[in-house]
C-alpha positions as protocol buffer text, in pm:
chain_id: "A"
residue {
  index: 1
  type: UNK
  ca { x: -5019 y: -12572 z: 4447 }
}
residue {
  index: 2
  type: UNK
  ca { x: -5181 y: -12235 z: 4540 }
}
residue {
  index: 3
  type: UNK
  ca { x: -4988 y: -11906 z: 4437 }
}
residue {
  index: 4
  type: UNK
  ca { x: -4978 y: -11573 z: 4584 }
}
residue {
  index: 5
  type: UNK
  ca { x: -5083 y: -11255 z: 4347 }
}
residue {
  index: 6
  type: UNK
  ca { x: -5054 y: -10901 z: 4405 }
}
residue {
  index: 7
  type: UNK
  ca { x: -5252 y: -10702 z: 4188 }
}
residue {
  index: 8
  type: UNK
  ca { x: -5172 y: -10372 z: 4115 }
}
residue {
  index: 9
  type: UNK
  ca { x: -5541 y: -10218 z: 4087 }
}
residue {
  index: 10
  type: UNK
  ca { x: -5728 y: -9924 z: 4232 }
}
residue {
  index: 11
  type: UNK
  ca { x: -5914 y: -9928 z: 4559 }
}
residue {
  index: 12
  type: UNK
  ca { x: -6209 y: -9867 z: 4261 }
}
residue {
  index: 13
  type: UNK
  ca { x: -6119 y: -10155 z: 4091 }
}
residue {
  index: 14
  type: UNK
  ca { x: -6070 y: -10407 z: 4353 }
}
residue {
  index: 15
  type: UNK
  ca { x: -6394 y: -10315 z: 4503 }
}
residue {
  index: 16
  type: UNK
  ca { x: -6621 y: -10387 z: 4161 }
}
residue {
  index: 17
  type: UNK
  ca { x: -6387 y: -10727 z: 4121 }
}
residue {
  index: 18
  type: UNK
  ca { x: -6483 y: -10816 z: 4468 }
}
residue {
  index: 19
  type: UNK
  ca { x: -6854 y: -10777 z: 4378 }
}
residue {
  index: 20
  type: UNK
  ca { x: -6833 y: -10898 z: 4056 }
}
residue {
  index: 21
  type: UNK
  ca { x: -6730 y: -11248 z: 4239 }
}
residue {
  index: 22
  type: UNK
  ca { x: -6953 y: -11214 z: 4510 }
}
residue {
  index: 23
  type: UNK
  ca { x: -7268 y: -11170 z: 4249 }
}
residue {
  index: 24
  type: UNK
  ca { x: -7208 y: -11472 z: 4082 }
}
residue {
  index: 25
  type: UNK
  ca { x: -7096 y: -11683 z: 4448 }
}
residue {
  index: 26
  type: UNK
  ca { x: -6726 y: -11659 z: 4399 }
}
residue {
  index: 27
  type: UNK
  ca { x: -6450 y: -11547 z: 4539 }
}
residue {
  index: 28
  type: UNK
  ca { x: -6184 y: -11333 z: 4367 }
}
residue {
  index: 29
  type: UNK
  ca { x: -5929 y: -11616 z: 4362 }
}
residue {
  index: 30
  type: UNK
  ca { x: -6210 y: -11857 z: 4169 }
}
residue {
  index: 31
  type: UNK
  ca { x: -6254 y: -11583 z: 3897 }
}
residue {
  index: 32
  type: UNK
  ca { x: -5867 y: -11489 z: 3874 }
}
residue {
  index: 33
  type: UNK
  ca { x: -5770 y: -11886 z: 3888 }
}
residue {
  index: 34
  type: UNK
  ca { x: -6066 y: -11962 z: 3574 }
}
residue {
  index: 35
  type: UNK
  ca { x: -5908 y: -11674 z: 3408 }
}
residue {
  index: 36
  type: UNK
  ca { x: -5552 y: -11796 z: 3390 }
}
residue {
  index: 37
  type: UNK
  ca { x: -5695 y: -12107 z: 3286 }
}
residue {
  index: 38
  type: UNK
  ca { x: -5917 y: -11957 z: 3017 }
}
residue {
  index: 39
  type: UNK
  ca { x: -5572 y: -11791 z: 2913 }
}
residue {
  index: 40
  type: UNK
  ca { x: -5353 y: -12147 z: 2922 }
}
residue {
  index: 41
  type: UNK
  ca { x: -5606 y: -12335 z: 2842 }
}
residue {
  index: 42
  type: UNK
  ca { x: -5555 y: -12522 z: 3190 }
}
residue {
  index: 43
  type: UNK
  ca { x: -5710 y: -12832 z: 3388 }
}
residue {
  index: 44
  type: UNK
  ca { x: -6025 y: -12558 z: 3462 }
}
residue {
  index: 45
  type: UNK
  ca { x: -6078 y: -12478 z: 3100 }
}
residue {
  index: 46
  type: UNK
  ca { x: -6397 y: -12575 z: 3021 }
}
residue {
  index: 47
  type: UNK
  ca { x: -6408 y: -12547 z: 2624 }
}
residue {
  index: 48
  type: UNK
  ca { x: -6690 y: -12343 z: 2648 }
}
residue {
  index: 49
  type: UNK
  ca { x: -6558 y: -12071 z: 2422 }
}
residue {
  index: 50
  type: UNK
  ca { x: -6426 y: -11833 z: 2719 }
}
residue {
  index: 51
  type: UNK
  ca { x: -6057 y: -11966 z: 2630 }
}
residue {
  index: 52
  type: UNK
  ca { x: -6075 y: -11807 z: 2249 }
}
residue {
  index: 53
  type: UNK
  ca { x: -6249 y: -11519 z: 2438 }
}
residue {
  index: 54
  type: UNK
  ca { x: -5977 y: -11475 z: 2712 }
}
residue {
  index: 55
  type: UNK
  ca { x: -5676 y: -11581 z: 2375 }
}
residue {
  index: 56
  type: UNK
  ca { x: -5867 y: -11296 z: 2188 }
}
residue {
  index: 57
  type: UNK
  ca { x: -5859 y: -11004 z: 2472 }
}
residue {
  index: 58
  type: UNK
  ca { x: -5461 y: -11111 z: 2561 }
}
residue {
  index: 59
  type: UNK
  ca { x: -5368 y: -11037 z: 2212 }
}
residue {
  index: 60
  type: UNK
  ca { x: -5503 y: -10731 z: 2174 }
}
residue {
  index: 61
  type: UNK
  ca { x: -5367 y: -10640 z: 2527 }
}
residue {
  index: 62
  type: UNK
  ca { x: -4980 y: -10804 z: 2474 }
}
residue {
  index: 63
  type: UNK
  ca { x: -4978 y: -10603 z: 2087 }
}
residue {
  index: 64
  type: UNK
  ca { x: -5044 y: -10248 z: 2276 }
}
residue {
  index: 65
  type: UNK
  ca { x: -4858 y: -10324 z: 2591 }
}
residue {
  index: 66
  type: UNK
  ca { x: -4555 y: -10532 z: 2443 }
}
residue {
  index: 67
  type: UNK
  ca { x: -4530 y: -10508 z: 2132 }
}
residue {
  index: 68
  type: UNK
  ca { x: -4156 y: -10541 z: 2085 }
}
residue {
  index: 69
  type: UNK
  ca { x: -4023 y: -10877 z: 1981 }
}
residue {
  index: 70
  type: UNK
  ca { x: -3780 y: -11031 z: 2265 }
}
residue {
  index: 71
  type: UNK
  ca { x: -3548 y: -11351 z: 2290 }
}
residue {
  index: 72
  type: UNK
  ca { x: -3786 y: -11482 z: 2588 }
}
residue {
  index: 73
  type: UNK
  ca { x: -4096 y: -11412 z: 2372 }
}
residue {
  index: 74
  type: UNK
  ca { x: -3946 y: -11613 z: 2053 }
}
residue {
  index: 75
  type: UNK
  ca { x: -3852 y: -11906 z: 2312 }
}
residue {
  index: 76
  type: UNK
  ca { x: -4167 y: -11939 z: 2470 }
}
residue {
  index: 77
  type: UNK
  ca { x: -4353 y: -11920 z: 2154 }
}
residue {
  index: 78
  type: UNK
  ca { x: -4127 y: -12164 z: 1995 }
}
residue {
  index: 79
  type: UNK
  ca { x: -4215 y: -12414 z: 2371 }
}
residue {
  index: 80
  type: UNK
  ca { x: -3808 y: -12435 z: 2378 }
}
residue {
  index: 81
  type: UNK
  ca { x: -3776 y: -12229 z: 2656 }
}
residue {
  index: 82
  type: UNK
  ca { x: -3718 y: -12483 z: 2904 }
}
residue {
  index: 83
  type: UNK
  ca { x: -3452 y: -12681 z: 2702 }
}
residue {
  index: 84
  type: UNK
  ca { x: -3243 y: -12338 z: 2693 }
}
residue {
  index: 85
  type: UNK
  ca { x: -3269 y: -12274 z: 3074 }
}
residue {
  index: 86
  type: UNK
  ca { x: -3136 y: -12639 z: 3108 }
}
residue {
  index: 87
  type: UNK
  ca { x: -2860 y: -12555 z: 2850 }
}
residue {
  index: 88
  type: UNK
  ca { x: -2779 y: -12224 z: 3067 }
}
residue {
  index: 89
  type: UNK
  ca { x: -2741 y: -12431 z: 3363 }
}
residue {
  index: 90
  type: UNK
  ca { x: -2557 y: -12657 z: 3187 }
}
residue {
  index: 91
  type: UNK
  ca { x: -2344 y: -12414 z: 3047 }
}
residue {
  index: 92
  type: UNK
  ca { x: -2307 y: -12206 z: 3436 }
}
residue {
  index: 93
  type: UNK
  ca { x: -2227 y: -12565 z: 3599 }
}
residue {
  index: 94
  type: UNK
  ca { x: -1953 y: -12631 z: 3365 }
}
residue {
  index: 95
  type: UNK
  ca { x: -1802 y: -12255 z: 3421 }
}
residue {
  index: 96
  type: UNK
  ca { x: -1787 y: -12317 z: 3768 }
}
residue {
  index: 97
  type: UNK
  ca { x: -1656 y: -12654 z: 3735 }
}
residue {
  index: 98
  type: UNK
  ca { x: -1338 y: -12506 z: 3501 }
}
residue {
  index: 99
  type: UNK
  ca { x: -1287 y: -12292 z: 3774 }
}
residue {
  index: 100
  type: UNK
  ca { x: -1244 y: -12511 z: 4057 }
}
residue {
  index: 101
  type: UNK
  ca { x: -1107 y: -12759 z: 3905 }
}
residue {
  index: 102
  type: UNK
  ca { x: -829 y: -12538 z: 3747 }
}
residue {
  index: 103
  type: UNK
  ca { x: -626 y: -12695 z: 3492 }
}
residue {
  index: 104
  type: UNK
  ca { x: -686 y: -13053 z: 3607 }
}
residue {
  index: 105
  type: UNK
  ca { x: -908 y: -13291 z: 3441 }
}
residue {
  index: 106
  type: UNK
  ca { x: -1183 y: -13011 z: 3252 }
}
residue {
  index: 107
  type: UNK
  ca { x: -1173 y: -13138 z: 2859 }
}
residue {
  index: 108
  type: UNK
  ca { x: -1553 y: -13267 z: 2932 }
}
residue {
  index: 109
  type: UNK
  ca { x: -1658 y: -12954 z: 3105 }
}
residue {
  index: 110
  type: UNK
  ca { x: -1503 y: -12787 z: 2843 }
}
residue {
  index: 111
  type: UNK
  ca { x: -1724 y: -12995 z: 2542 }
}
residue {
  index: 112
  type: UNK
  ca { x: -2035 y: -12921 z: 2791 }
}
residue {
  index: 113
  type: UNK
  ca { x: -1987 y: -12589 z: 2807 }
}
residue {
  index: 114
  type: UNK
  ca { x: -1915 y: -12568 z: 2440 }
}
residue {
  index: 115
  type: UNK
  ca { x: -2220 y: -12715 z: 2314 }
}
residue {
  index: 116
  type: UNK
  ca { x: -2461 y: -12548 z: 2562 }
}
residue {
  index: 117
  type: UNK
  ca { x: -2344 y: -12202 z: 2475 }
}
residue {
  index: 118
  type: UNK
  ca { x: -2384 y: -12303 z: 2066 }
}
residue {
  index: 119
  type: UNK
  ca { x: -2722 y: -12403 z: 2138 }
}
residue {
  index: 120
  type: UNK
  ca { x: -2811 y: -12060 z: 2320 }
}
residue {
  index: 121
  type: UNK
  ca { x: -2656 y: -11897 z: 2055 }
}
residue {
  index: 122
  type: UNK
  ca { x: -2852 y: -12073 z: 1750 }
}
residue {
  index: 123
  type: UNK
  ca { x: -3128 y: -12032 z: 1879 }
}
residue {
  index: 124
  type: UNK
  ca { x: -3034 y: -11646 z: 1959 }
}
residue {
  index: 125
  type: UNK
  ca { x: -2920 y: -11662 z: 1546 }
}
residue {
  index: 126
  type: UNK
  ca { x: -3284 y: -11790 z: 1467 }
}
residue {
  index: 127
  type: UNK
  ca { x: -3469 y: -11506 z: 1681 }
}
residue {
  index: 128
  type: UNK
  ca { x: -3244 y: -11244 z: 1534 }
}
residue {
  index: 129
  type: UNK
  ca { x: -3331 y: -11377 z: 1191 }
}
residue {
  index: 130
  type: UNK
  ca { x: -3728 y: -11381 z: 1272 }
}
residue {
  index: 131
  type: UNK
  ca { x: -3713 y: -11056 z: 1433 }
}
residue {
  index: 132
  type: UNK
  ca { x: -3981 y: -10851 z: 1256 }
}
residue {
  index: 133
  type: UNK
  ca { x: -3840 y: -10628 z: 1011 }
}
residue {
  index: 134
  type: UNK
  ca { x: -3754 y: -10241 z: 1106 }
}
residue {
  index: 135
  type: UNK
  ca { x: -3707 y: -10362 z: 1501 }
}
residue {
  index: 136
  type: UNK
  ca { x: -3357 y: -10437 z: 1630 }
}
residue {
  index: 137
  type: UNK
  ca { x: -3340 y: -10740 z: 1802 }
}
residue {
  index: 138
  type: UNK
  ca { x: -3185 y: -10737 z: 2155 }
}
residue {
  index: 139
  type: UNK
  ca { x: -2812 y: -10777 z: 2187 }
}
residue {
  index: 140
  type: UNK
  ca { x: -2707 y: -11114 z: 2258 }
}
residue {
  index: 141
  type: UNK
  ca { x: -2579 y: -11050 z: 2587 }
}
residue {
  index: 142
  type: UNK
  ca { x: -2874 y: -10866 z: 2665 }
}
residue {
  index: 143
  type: UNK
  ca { x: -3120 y: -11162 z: 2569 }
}
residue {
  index: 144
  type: UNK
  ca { x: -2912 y: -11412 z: 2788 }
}
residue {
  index: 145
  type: UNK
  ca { x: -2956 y: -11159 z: 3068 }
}
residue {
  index: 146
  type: UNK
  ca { x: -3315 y: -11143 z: 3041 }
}
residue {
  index: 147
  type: UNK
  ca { x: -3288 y: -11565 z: 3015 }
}
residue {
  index: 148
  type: UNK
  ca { x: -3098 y: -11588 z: 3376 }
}
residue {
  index: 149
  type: UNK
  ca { x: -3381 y: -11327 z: 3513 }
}
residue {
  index: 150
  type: UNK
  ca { x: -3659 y: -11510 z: 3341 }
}
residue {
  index: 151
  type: UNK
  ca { x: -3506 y: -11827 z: 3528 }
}
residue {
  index: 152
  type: UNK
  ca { x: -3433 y: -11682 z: 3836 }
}
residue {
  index: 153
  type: UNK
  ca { x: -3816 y: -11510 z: 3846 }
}
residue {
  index: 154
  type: UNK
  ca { x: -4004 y: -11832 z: 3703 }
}
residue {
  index: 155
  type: UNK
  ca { x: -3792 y: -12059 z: 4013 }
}
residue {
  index: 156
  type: UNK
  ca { x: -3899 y: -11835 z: 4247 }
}
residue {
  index: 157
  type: UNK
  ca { x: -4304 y: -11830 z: 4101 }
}
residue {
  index: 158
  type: UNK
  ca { x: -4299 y: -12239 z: 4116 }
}
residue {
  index: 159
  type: UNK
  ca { x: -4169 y: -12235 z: 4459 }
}
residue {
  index: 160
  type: UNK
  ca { x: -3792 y: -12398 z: 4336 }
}
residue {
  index: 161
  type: UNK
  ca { x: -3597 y: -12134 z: 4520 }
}
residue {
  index: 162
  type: UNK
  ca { x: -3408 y: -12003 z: 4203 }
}
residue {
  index: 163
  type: UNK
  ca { x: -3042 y: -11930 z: 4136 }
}
């Protein structure tokens, strides 16, 4: 699936990128697409070393640019990121469902909403508890904020619409 990037460079900077490609018969998209792959060590990685290279550069750049701990960061690193978006939808679905419903039949929206929002909030417990010591984690409310616009962004990037 192709993507769409804007990059927020100089007219400079675009220019030597353009020739930088051109030089070595590429296009701009070719060096940007190897680079994300060198990065994610994708289905264009070519083990030739350029990954550690690329790994190397991003965590020198993500210490000095971001180097504040966040909820998102200690799900992604931990690869549960996607099992807590499905427990927030989860969690959202059965909300709405309570609602509607009313006072009707809701005892196993009730359980599902329950256990979704325990598992958000262990796993908000753990990052608290991990959080590097002399920073103050995020506020729980704030973290599952930054979890529904993490969501709603990363839908939107793989083309699924987002909510």
């Amino acid at each position: 699936m192709e993507r769409t990037l804007t990059l927020d460079i100089t007219d400079e900077a675009a220019k030597d990128i353009f020739d930088l490609a051109a030089a070595h018969g590429s296009s701009v998209g070719e060096l940007i697409g190897d680079l994300i792959s060198d990065l994610t060590c994708g289905c264009r990685h070519d083990r030739s070393g350029r990954s550690d290279l690329a790994g190397d550069w991003f965590s020198r750049y993500q210490s000095g640019k971001f180097p504040k701990s966040t909820f998102i960061n200690h799900l992604i690193g931990l690869e549960t990121v996607d099992d807590l978006l499905e427990d927030l939808d989860i969690a959202d679905r059965a909300e709405q469902m309570i609602k509607t419903v009313g006072s009707g039949d809701i005892e196993d929206y009730k359980i599902d909403l329950k256990f979704a929002t325990e598992n958000i909030k262990s796993y908000y417990d753990e990052y608290v508890e991990y959080c590097p010591k002399g920073e103050e984690p995020q506020s729980y409310g704030d973290a599952v904020a930054d979890l529904r616009r993490y969501k709603k962004t990363r839908d939107a990037w793989m083309g699924e619409g987002g909510s």
